Coordinates of C-alpha atoms in Angstrom, one line a residue:
X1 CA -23.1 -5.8 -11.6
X2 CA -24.0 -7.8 -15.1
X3 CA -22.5 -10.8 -15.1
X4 CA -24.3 -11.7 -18.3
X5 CA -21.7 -13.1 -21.1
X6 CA -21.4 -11.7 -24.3
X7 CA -21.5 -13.6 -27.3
X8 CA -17.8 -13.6 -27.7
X9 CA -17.4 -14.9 -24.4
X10 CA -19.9 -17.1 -24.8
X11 CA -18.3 -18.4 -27.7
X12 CA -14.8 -18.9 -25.9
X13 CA -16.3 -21.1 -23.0
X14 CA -18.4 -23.4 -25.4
X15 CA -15.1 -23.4 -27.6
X16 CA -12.8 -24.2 -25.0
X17 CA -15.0 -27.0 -23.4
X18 CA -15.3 -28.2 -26.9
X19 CA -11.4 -28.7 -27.1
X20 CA -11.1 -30.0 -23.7
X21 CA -13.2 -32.5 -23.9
X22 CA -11.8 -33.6 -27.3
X23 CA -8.7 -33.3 -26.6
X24 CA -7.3 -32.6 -23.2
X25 CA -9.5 -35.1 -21.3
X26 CA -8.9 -38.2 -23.9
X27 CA -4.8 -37.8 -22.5
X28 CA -5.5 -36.0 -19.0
X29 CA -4.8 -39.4 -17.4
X30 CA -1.6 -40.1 -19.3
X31 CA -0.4 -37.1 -18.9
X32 CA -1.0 -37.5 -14.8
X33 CA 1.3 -41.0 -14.9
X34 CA 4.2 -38.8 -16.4
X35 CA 3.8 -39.6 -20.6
X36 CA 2.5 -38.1 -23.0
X37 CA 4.6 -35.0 -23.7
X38 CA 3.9 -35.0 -27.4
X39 CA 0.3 -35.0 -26.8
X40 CA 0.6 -32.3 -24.7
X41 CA 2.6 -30.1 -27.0
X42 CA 0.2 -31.1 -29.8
X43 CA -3.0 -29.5 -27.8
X44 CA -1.0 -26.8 -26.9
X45 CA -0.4 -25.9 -30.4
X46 CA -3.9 -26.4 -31.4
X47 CA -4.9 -23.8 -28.3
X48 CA -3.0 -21.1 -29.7
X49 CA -4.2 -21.5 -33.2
X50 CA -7.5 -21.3 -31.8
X51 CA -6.7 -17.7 -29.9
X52 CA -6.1 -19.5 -26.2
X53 CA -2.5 -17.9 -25.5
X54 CA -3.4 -14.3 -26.1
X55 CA -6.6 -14.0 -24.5
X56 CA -6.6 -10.7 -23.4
X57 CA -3.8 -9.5 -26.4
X58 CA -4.2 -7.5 -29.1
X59 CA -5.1 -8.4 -31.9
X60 CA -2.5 -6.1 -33.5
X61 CA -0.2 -9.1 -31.9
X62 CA -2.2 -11.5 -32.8
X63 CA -4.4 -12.4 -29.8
X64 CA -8.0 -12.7 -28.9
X65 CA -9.0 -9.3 -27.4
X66 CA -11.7 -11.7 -25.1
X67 CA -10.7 -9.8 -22.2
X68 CA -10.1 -10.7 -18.4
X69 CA -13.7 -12.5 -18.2
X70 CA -13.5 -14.5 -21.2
X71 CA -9.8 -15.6 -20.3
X72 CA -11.6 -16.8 -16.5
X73 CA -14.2 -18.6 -18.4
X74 CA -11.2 -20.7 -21.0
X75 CA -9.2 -21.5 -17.9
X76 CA -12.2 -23.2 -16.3
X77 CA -13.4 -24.9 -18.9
X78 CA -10.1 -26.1 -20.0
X79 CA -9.4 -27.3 -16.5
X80 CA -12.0 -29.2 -16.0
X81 CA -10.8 -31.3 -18.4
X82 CA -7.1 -31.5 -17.7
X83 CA -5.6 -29.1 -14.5
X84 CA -2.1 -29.5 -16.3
X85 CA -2.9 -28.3 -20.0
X86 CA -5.0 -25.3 -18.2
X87 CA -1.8 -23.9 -16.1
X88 CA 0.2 -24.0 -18.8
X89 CA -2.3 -21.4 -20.8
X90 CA -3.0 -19.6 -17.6
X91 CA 1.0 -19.0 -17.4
X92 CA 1.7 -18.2 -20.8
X93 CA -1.3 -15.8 -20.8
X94 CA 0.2 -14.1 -17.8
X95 CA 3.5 -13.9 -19.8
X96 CA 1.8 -12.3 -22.6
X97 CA 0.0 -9.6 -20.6
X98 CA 2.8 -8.5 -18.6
X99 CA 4.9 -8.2 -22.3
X100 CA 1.9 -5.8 -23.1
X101 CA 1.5 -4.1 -20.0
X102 CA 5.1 -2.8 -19.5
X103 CA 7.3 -4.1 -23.1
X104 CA 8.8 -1.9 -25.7
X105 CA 7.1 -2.0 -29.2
X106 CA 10.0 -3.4 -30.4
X107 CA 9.5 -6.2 -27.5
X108 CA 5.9 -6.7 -28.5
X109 CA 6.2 -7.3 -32.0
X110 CA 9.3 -10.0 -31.6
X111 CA 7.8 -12.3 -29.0
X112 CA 4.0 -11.4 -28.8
X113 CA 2.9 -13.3 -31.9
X114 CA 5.4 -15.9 -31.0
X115 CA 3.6 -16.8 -27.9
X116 CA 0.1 -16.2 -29.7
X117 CA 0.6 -18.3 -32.8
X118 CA 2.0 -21.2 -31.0
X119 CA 5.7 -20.6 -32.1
X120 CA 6.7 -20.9 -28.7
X121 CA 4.9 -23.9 -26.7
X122 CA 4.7 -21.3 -23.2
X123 CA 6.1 -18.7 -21.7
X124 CA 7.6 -19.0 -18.4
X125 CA 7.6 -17.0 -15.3
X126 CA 10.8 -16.6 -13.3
X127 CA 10.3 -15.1 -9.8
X128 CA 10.4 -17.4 -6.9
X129 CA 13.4 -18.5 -5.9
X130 CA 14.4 -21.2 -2.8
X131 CA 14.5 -18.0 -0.4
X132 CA 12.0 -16.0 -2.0
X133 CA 8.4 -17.3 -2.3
X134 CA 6.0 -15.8 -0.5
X135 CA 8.5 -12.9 -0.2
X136 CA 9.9 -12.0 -3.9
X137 CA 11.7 -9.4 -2.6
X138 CA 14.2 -11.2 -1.0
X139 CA 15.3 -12.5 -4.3
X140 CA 19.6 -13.0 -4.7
X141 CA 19.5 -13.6 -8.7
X142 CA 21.9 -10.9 -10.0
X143 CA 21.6 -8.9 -12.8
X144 CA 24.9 -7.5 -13.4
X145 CA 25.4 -4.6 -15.6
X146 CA 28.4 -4.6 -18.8
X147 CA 28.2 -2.4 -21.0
X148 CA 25.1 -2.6 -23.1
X149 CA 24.1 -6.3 -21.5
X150 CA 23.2 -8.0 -18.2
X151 CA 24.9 -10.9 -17.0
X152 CA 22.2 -12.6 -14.7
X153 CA 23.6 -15.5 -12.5
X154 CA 21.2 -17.5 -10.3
X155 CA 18.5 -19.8 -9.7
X156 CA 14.6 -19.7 -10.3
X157 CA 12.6 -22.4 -8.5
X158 CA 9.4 -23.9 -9.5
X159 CA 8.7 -22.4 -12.8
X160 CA 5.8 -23.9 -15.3
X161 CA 6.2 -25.2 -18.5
X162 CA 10.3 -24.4 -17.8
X163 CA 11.1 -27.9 -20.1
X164 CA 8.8 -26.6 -23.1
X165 CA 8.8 -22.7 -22.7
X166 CA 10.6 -20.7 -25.7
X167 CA 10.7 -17.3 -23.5
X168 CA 11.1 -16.1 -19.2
X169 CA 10.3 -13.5 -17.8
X170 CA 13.0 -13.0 -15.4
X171 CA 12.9 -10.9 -12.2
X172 CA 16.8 -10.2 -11.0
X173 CA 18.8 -7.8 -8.6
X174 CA 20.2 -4.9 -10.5
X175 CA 20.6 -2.7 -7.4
X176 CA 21.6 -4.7 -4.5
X177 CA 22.0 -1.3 -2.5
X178 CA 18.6 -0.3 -2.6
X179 CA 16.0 -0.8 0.1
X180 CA 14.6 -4.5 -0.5
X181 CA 12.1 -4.7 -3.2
X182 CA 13.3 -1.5 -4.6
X183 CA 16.2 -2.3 -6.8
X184 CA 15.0 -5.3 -8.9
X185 CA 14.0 -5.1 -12.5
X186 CA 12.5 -7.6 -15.3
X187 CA 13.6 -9.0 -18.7
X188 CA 13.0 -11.3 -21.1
X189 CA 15.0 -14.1 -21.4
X190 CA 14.7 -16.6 -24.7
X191 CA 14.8 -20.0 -23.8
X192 CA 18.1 -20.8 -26.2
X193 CA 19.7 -18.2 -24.6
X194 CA 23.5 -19.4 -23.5
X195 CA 24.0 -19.9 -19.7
X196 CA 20.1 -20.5 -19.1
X197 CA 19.8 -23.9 -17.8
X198 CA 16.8 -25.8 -17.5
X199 CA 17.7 -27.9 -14.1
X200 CA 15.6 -31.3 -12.7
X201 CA 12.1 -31.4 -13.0
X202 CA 10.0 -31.7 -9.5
X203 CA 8.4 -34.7 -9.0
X204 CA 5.0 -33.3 -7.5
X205 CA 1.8 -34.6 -6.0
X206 CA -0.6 -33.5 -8.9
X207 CA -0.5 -31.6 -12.0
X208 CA 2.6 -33.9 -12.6
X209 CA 1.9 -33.3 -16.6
X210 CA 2.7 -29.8 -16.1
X211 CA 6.7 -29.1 -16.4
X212 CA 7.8 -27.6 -13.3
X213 CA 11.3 -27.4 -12.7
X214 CA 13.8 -25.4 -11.5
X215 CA 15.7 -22.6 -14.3
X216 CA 19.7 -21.9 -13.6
X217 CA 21.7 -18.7 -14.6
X218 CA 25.5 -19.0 -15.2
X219 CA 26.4 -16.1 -16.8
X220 CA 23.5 -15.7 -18.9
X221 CA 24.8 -12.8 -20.8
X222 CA 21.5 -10.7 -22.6
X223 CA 21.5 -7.6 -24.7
X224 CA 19.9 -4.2 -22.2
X225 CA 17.5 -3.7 -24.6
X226 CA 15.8 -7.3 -23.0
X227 CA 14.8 -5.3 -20.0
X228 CA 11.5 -4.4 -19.6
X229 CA 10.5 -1.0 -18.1
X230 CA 12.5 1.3 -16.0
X231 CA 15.4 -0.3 -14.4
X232 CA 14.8 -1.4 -10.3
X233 CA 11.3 -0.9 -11.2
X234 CA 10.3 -4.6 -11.4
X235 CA 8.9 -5.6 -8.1
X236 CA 5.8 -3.0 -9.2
X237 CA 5.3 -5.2 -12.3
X238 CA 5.5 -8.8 -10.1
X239 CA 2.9 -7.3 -8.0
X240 CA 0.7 -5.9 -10.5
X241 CA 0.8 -9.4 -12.7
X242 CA 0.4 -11.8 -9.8
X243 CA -2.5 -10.4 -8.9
X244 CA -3.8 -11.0 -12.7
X245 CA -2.8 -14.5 -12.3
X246 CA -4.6 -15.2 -9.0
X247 CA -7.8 -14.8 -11.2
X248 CA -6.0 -17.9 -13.6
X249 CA -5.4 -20.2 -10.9
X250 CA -9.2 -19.1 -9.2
X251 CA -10.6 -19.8 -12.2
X252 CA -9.0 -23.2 -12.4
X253 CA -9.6 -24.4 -9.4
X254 CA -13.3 -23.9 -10.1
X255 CA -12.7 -25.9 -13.4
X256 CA -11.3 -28.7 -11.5
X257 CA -13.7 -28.7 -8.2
X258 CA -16.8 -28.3 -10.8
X259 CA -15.9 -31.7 -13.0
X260 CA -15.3 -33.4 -9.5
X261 CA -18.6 -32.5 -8.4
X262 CA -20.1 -33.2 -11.8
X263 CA -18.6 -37.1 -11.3
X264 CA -20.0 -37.3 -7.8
X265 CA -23.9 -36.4 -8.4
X266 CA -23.5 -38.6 -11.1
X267 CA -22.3 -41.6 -9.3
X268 CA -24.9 -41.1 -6.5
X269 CA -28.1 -41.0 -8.9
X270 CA -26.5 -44.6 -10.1
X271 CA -25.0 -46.0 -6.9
X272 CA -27.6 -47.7 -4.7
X273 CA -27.6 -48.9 -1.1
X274 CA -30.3 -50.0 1.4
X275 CA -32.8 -50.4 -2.0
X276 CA -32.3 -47.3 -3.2
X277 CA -30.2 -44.5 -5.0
X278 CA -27.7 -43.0 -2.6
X279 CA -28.8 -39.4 -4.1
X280 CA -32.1 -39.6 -2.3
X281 CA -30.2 -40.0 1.0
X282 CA -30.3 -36.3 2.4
X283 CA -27.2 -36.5 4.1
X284 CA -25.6 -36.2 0.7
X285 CA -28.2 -33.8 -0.3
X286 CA -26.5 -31.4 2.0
X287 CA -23.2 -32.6 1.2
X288 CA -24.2 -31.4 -2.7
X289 CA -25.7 -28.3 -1.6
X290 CA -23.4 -27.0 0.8
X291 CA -20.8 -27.5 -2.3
X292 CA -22.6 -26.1 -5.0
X293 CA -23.3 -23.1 -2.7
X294 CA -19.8 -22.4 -2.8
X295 CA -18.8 -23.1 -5.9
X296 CA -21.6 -20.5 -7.0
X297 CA -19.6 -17.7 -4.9
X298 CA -16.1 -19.0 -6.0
X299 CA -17.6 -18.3 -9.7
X300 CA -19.2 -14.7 -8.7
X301 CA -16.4 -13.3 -7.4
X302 CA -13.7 -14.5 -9.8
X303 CA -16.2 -12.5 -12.2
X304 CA -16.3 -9.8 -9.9
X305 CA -12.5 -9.6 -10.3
X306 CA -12.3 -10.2 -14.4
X307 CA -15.3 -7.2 -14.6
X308 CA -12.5 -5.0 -12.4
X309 CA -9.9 -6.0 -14.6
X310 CA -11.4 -5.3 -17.7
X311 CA -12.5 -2.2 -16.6
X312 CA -9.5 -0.6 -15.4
X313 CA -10.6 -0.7 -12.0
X314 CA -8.5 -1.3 -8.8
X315 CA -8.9 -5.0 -8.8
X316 CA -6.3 -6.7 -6.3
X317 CA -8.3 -7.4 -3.4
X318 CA -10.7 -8.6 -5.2
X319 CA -8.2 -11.4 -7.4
X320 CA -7.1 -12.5 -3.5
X321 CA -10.8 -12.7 -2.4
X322 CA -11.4 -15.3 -5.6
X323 CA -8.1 -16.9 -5.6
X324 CA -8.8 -17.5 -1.6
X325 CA -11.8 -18.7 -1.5
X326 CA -12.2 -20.9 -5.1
X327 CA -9.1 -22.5 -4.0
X328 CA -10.1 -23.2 -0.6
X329 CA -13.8 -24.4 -2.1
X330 CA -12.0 -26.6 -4.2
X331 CA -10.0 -28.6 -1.8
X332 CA -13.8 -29.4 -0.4
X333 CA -15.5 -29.8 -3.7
X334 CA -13.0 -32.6 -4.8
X335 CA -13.1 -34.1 -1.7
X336 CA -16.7 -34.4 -1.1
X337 CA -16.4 -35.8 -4.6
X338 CA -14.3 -38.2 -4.1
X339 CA -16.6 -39.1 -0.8
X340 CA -19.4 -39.6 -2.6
X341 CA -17.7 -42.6 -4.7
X342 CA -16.5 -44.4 -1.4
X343 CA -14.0 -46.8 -2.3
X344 CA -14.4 -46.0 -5.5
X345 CA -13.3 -42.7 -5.2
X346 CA -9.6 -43.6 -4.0
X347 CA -8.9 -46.0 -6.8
X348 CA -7.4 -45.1 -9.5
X349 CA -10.3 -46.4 -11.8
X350 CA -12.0 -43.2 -11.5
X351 CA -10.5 -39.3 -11.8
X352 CA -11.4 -38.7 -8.5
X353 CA -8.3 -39.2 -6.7
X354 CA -6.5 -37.4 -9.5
X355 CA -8.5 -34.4 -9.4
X356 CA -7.8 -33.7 -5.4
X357 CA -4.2 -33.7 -6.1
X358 CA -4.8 -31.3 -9.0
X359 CA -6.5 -28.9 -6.9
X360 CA -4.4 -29.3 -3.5
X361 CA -1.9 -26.9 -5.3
X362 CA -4.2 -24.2 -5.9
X363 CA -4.2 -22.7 -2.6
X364 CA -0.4 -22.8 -2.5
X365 CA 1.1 -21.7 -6.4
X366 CA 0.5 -17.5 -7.5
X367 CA 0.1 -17.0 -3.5
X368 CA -0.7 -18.9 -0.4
X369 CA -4.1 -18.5 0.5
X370 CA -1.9 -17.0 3.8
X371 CA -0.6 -14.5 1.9
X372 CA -4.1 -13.6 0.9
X373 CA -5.4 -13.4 3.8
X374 CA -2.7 -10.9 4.2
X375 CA -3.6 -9.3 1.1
X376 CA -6.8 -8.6 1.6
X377 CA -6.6 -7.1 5.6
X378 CA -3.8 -4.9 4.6
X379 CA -6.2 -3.3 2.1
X380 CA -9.4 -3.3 4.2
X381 CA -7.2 -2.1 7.0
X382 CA -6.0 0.7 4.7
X383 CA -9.7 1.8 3.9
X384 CA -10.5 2.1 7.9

């Protein structure tokens, strides 16, 4: 397999490290202490105007075309720089794809260049619910029919950019009889929408400039033409776009474990003890090496599972496989990181400390690296 870039893709990554470090790392740290909202909105803006919300879009909607591997390559770059900037694209993107994959024209010409150009801040993701994480099918939000609209009444729980997105896709019960997983369907949901509420915002361990909070429906009365495909045929589409986003969140938690590292061999070829630099110590040799090994993998199979992607292969085992393993490689990367600084690694003088609560979530959000596991036997099972 050619994992060669091409010069679009090429392009993207130098473009998007360009911005991040511009931009996104200069307010990373405010962001992290809970200010900087306007900042944050700011760089937003200036990533859709430069094509970062519609990565894999059409351009008949006003998006990049860069496909599945040049979305894995923006994420990591832009995370590297600041974990709660990159989510928020990684989200929005997901949005956008799943509009594409399964909207009506008339849905993809209203609120596909809106989330391109910038018009709306994010797009938001409405499936997990207080009783329905790992399990989406267990979902209780109602979708009641009337007439030619839905009244949806319920909670979301946990939902990105909620505070700043202008659209949700929502996942709700329209058949209640049907065998679980079997009568839930999708819509979109515009954020001024009467009787959605954005509730508190979660006060979290890392990516605290990221919005997360939880999204309330009280008889949130929307038109039926805001479904999206068939009706009790939305579990298919959660499945189908989690598994796009797994290569998002793999692809930043690479972002984040590589800048760690990045800090650490750095600090170690200017730290000295016992009269000389700590990086000629060979116990930290090891350290390094045993970490860049793994990054290397993380990074080969998240392009194993953009290359599926993009070429309309069956790609969800894979997405688990990358998602699994960068997010598990990260929680060592940023810690070995972080060990390398000693002391200096826990205060918060230095990113360090930050970027191992940025990447603790990664093995958690879009899928527990359990669920994963369970992912990928159930399909290697299926193949025996």
């Amino acid at each position: 397999m050619d994992f060669s870039f091409t010069e679009e893709q090429q392009m993207i990554a130098d473009t998007a490290r360009k911005l991040a470090s511009d931009r996104l790392e200069p307010v990373a740290e405010k962001l992290d202490q809970g200010d900087g909202r306007d900042e944050l909105l700011a760089n937003l803006r200036l990533l859709a105007e430069n094509g970062f919300m519609g990565l894999n879009v059409s351009a008949d909607y006003g998006g990049t075309e860069a496909g599945t591997v040049g979305f894995a390559l923006a994420v990591e770059a832009l995370a590297g720089s600041c974990a709660s900037t990159a989510v928020t694209v990684s989200v929005s993107n997901m949005v956008g794809e799943v509009i594409q994959a399964v909207g009506s024209d008339e849905q993809k010409e209203l609120y596909l260049p809106r989330l391109t150009d910038g018009t709306y801040p994010a797009g938001g993701f409405c499936l997990t619910e207080a009783s329905a994480g790992s399990d989406p099918s267990a979902m209780k939000t109602r979708a009641l029919k009337d007439g030619n609209h839905y009244i949806l009444n319920g909670a979301k729980l946990y939902i990105t950019s909620a505070e700043y997105a202008g659209l949700f896709v929502v996942w709700a019960v329209t058949d209640p009889d049907a065998p679980k997983g079997k009568g839930i369907s999708c819509f979109l949901v515009e954020a001024d929408t009467p009787g959605l509420v954005i509730g508190k915002a979660e006060k979290k361990m890392g990516q605290t400039g990221s919005a997360t909070n939880e999204v309330l429906f009280q008889d949130c009365r929307i038109p039926a033409t805001a479904m999206m495909g068939a009706e009790n045929d939305g579990f298919k589409i959660a499945v189908s776009e989690l598994a796009g986003g797994r290569i998002g969140i793999a692809s930043l938690a690479l972002g984040i474990a590589g800048k760690a590292m990045e800090a650490g061999k750095a600090y170690i070829k200017e730290r000295e003890q016992f009269g000389r630099p700590l990086a000629d110590m060979q116990g930290l040799q090891w350290m390094i090496a045993d970490r860049e090994t793994e990054l290397e993998a993380a990074r080969l199979l998240i392009l194993q599972a953009a290359t599926l992607k993009d070429s309309g292969k069956p790609f969800s085992k894979a997405a688990s496989m990358a998602k699994l393993f960068a997010s598990e490689a990260a929680q060592k990367a940023t810690y070995t990181a972080l060990q390398l600084h000693g002391g200096a690694g826990y205060i918060k003088d230095f990113p360090l400390e930050r970027y191992a609560r940025d990447a603790r979530i990664t093995t958690i959000y879009e899928g527990t690296s359990e669920v994963q596991r369970l992912i990928i036997a159930r399909d290697v099972m299926k193949a025996i």
